[in-house]
Amino acid sequence: MITVLVIVVIVLGLSALLYSGRGRARGSGGRRLKRQFGPEYDRVVADHDGDVRAAEQELDERVRRHGSLRERPLSPSARAQYVAEWAALQERFVASPHEAVTEADELLARLARDRGFPGAERFEEQWAALSVHHAYFVEGYRDVHTAARGRSGTEEMREAVVEARGLFEALAGEPPVATGGRRLASPGGRGSAAPSPQ
């Protein structure tokens, strides 16, 4: 009888230890995802009606599919061309906001493709890949994409272009260089750092 009781206690103890270890592993994975995806983490949780587990599964799947993607560098001439195009569409915004937003959407899609992300013909796939590498900047791209296809007011279109500029700069520019020549990375260790408040 004592042997059975000792075995039951050991089994229960091991079960409790195993269960608490799983909870800790899931919690640390959640912190990792929250740090990597920043505001995108909260948006995905909201999209899943607060179901953190489902949101984290979606984000883990994005990392699995797109985490190993390596961005291709832009040549100096290609970078200069993109910068000129972006400046031109910003100037055209006052006269033709919808045209400028449409151009911004197309330019970001082309730039992302040229940097090695999936093509714009699969926007959701391209956006998911960008969210893994540039999570702090992708919401502006989604807003521009939505505004280019919808009936947004001028102010919403202006805000979308302003927000999308962060992704444009992350894709067209070089990551900022810290003292000592080291490249700075985003909180998740990929892409560009989170924008500083202005």
Tab-separated table of C-alpha atoms in Angstrom:
chain	number	residue	atom	x	y	z
A	1	MET	CA	0.000	0.000	0.000
A	2	ILE	CA	2.799	2.406	0.862
A	3	THR	CA	4.530	1.574	-2.435
A	4	VAL	CA	1.382	2.465	-4.393
A	5	LEU	CA	1.030	5.715	-2.435
A	6	VAL	CA	4.684	6.643	-3.119
A	7	ILE	CA	4.238	5.903	-6.837
A	8	VAL	CA	1.062	8.036	-6.991
A	9	VAL	CA	2.840	10.937	-5.236
A	10	ILE	CA	5.809	10.676	-7.619
A	11	VAL	CA	3.536	10.554	-10.685
A	12	LEU	CA	1.523	13.552	-9.452
A	13	GLY	CA	4.719	15.460	-8.698
A	14	LEU	CA	6.159	14.752	-12.130
A	15	SER	CA	2.871	15.704	-13.769
A	16	ALA	CA	2.762	19.009	-11.902
A	17	LEU	CA	6.387	19.714	-12.804
A	18	LEU	CA	5.786	18.896	-16.466
A	19	TYR	CA	2.619	21.024	-16.588
A	20	SER	CA	4.257	24.060	-14.992
A	21	GLY	CA	7.253	23.731	-17.328
A	22	ARG	CA	4.944	23.819	-20.338
A	23	GLY	CA	3.238	26.949	-19.056
A	24	ARG	CA	6.574	28.682	-18.559
A	25	ALA	CA	7.755	27.708	-22.036
A	26	ARG	CA	4.555	29.036	-23.580
A	27	GLY	CA	4.838	32.247	-21.541
A	28	SER	CA	8.407	32.902	-22.637
A	29	GLY	CA	7.405	32.214	-26.245
A	30	GLY	CA	4.638	34.778	-25.856
A	31	ARG	CA	7.077	37.364	-24.537
A	32	ARG	CA	9.423	36.611	-27.420
A	33	LEU	CA	6.606	37.031	-29.946
A	34	LYS	CA	5.351	40.204	-28.273
A	35	ARG	CA	8.854	41.682	-28.373
A	36	GLN	CA	9.416	40.608	-31.993
A	37	PHE	CA	6.037	41.707	-33.346
A	38	GLY	CA	5.351	44.715	-31.110
A	39	PRO	CA	2.056	46.375	-32.081
A	40	GLU	CA	1.390	43.625	-34.646
A	41	TYR	CA	1.162	41.130	-31.752
A	42	ASP	CA	-1.687	43.132	-30.194
A	43	ARG	CA	-3.455	43.493	-33.554
A	44	VAL	CA	-3.338	39.730	-34.180
A	45	VAL	CA	-4.629	39.008	-30.660
A	46	ALA	CA	-7.502	41.438	-31.330
A	47	ASP	CA	-8.169	39.756	-34.701
A	48	HIS	CA	-8.524	36.478	-32.776
A	49	ASP	CA	-10.997	38.064	-30.330
A	50	GLY	CA	-8.457	37.991	-27.505
A	51	ASP	CA	-7.476	34.343	-28.004
A	52	VAL	CA	-3.768	34.662	-27.211
A	53	ARG	CA	-3.023	31.019	-27.995
A	54	ALA	CA	-4.535	31.257	-31.509
A	55	ALA	CA	-2.759	34.567	-32.150
A	56	GLU	CA	0.584	33.143	-31.045
A	57	GLN	CA	0.067	30.107	-33.255
A	58	GLU	CA	-0.510	32.420	-36.226
A	59	LEU	CA	2.596	34.468	-35.426
A	60	ASP	CA	4.685	31.331	-34.862
A	61	GLU	CA	3.514	30.094	-38.269
A	62	ARG	CA	4.600	33.376	-39.878
A	63	VAL	CA	8.032	33.042	-38.286
A	64	ARG	CA	8.256	29.422	-39.437
A	65	ARG	CA	7.351	30.350	-43.039
A	66	HIS	CA	9.259	33.611	-43.370
A	67	GLY	CA	11.843	33.789	-40.586
A	68	SER	CA	14.669	32.413	-42.688
A	69	LEU	CA	14.046	34.885	-45.530
A	70	ARG	CA	17.151	36.971	-46.172
A	71	GLU	CA	16.615	40.420	-47.614
A	72	ARG	CA	18.473	41.130	-50.827
A	73	PRO	CA	20.444	44.371	-50.867
A	74	LEU	CA	19.499	47.216	-53.181
A	75	SER	CA	22.075	48.692	-55.488
A	76	PRO	CA	22.808	52.372	-54.849
A	77	SER	CA	21.107	53.298	-58.134
A	78	ALA	CA	17.975	51.280	-57.295
A	79	ARG	CA	17.873	52.863	-53.837
A	80	ALA	CA	18.207	56.348	-55.359
A	81	GLN	CA	15.407	55.573	-57.842
A	82	TYR	CA	13.056	54.431	-55.067
A	83	VAL	CA	13.862	57.492	-52.959
A	84	ALA	CA	13.115	59.762	-55.940
A	85	GLU	CA	9.820	57.966	-56.639
A	86	TRP	CA	8.743	58.256	-52.995
A	87	ALA	CA	9.573	61.987	-52.924
A	88	ALA	CA	7.595	62.520	-56.143
A	89	LEU	CA	4.490	60.736	-54.881
A	90	GLN	CA	4.588	62.771	-51.667
A	91	GLU	CA	4.680	65.963	-53.731
A	92	ARG	CA	1.724	64.767	-55.850
A	93	PHE	CA	-0.325	63.971	-52.758
A	94	VAL	CA	-1.684	67.531	-52.416
A	95	ALA	CA	-3.069	67.587	-55.963
A	96	SER	CA	-4.147	63.953	-56.170
A	97	PRO	CA	-4.285	62.082	-52.849
A	98	HIS	CA	-5.830	58.858	-54.170
A	99	GLU	CA	-3.326	58.623	-57.028
A	100	ALA	CA	-0.441	59.176	-54.574
A	101	VAL	CA	-1.758	56.494	-52.202
A	102	THR	CA	-2.111	54.051	-55.099
A	103	GLU	CA	1.464	54.832	-56.174
A	104	ALA	CA	2.691	54.349	-52.586
A	105	ASP	CA	0.998	50.942	-52.439
A	106	GLU	CA	2.541	49.856	-55.744
A	107	LEU	CA	5.973	51.262	-54.876
A	108	LEU	CA	6.075	49.455	-51.501
A	109	ALA	CA	4.994	46.200	-53.160
A	110	ARG	CA	7.742	46.500	-55.795
A	111	LEU	CA	10.359	47.491	-53.244
A	112	ALA	CA	9.450	44.568	-50.975
A	113	ARG	CA	9.648	42.175	-53.938
A	114	ASP	CA	13.024	43.586	-54.979
A	115	ARG	CA	14.283	43.055	-51.427
A	116	GLY	CA	13.291	39.364	-51.620
A	117	PHE	CA	9.808	39.263	-50.093
A	118	PRO	CA	6.927	37.451	-51.838
A	119	GLY	CA	5.366	39.374	-54.743
A	120	ALA	CA	2.456	41.779	-54.371
A	121	GLU	CA	0.095	39.505	-56.306
A	122	ARG	CA	-0.188	37.703	-52.947
A	123	PHE	CA	-0.530	40.773	-50.705
A	124	GLU	CA	-1.388	38.854	-47.528
A	125	GLU	CA	1.641	36.590	-47.962
A	126	GLN	CA	3.913	39.551	-48.688
A	127	TRP	CA	2.497	41.427	-45.718
A	128	ALA	CA	2.946	38.413	-43.403
A	129	ALA	CA	6.601	38.084	-44.456
A	130	LEU	CA	7.176	41.798	-43.939
A	131	SER	CA	5.583	41.559	-40.501
A	132	VAL	CA	8.202	39.004	-39.435
A	133	HIS	CA	11.097	41.233	-40.480
A	134	HIS	CA	9.661	44.747	-40.090
A	135	ALA	CA	6.815	44.340	-37.603
A	136	TYR	CA	7.066	47.870	-36.274
A	137	PHE	CA	6.416	49.353	-39.728
A	138	VAL	CA	3.915	47.116	-41.546
A	139	GLU	CA	0.668	48.649	-40.336
A	140	GLY	CA	1.251	51.706	-42.532
A	141	TYR	CA	1.584	49.436	-45.564
A	142	ARG	CA	-1.723	47.727	-44.748
A	143	ASP	CA	-3.360	51.155	-44.354
A	144	VAL	CA	-1.987	52.354	-47.713
A	145	HIS	CA	-3.103	49.123	-49.382
A	146	THR	CA	-6.596	49.512	-47.912
A	147	ALA	CA	-6.808	53.216	-48.812
A	148	ALA	CA	-5.715	52.521	-52.395
A	149	ARG	CA	-8.633	50.110	-52.805
A	150	GLY	CA	-11.292	51.840	-50.739
A	151	ARG	CA	-13.036	55.071	-50.120
A	152	SER	CA	-10.810	56.685	-47.536
A	153	GLY	CA	-10.963	60.399	-46.868
A	154	THR	CA	-8.021	62.659	-47.575
A	155	GLU	CA	-6.924	62.693	-43.929
A	156	GLU	CA	-6.944	58.876	-43.708
A	157	MET	CA	-4.931	58.681	-46.927
A	158	ARG	CA	-2.442	61.253	-45.611
A	159	GLU	CA	-2.026	59.319	-42.350
A	160	ALA	CA	-1.563	56.072	-44.291
A	161	VAL	CA	1.230	57.548	-46.425
A	162	VAL	CA	2.905	59.058	-43.356
A	163	GLU	CA	2.767	55.696	-41.549
A	164	ALA	CA	3.930	53.769	-44.629
A	165	ARG	CA	7.030	55.936	-44.848
A	166	GLY	CA	8.507	53.956	-41.936
A	167	LEU	CA	8.374	50.730	-43.949
A	168	PHE	CA	9.665	52.525	-47.031
A	169	GLU	CA	12.680	53.806	-45.088
A	170	ALA	CA	13.278	50.388	-43.524
A	171	LEU	CA	13.283	48.724	-46.952
A	172	ALA	CA	15.026	51.439	-48.990
A	173	GLY	CA	17.524	52.614	-46.427
A	174	GLU	CA	20.388	51.044	-44.615
A	175	PRO	CA	19.774	49.993	-41.012
A	176	PRO	CA	21.092	52.702	-38.674
A	177	VAL	CA	24.704	52.250	-37.634
A	178	ALA	CA	25.625	52.436	-33.947
A	179	THR	CA	28.956	53.681	-32.711
A	180	GLY	CA	31.612	51.149	-33.520
A	181	GLY	CA	30.087	50.292	-36.914
A	182	ARG	CA	27.558	47.711	-35.630
A	183	ARG	CA	24.175	47.580	-37.365
A	184	LEU	CA	21.177	48.078	-35.109
A	185	ALA	CA	18.315	45.596	-35.322
A	186	SER	CA	14.680	45.697	-34.317
A	187	PRO	CA	13.595	44.400	-30.912
A	188	GLY	CA	13.080	40.970	-32.470
A	189	GLY	CA	16.599	40.908	-33.839
A	190	ARG	CA	15.448	41.414	-37.438
A	191	GLY	CA	14.899	44.380	-39.672
A	192	SER	CA	15.006	47.960	-38.539
A	193	ALA	CA	14.530	49.307	-35.085
A	194	ALA	CA	11.218	50.617	-33.838
A	195	PRO	CA	10.550	54.219	-34.779
A	196	SER	CA	11.546	56.813	-32.241
A	197	PRO	CA	8.835	59.229	-31.087
A	198	GLN	CA	8.868	62.516	-32.938
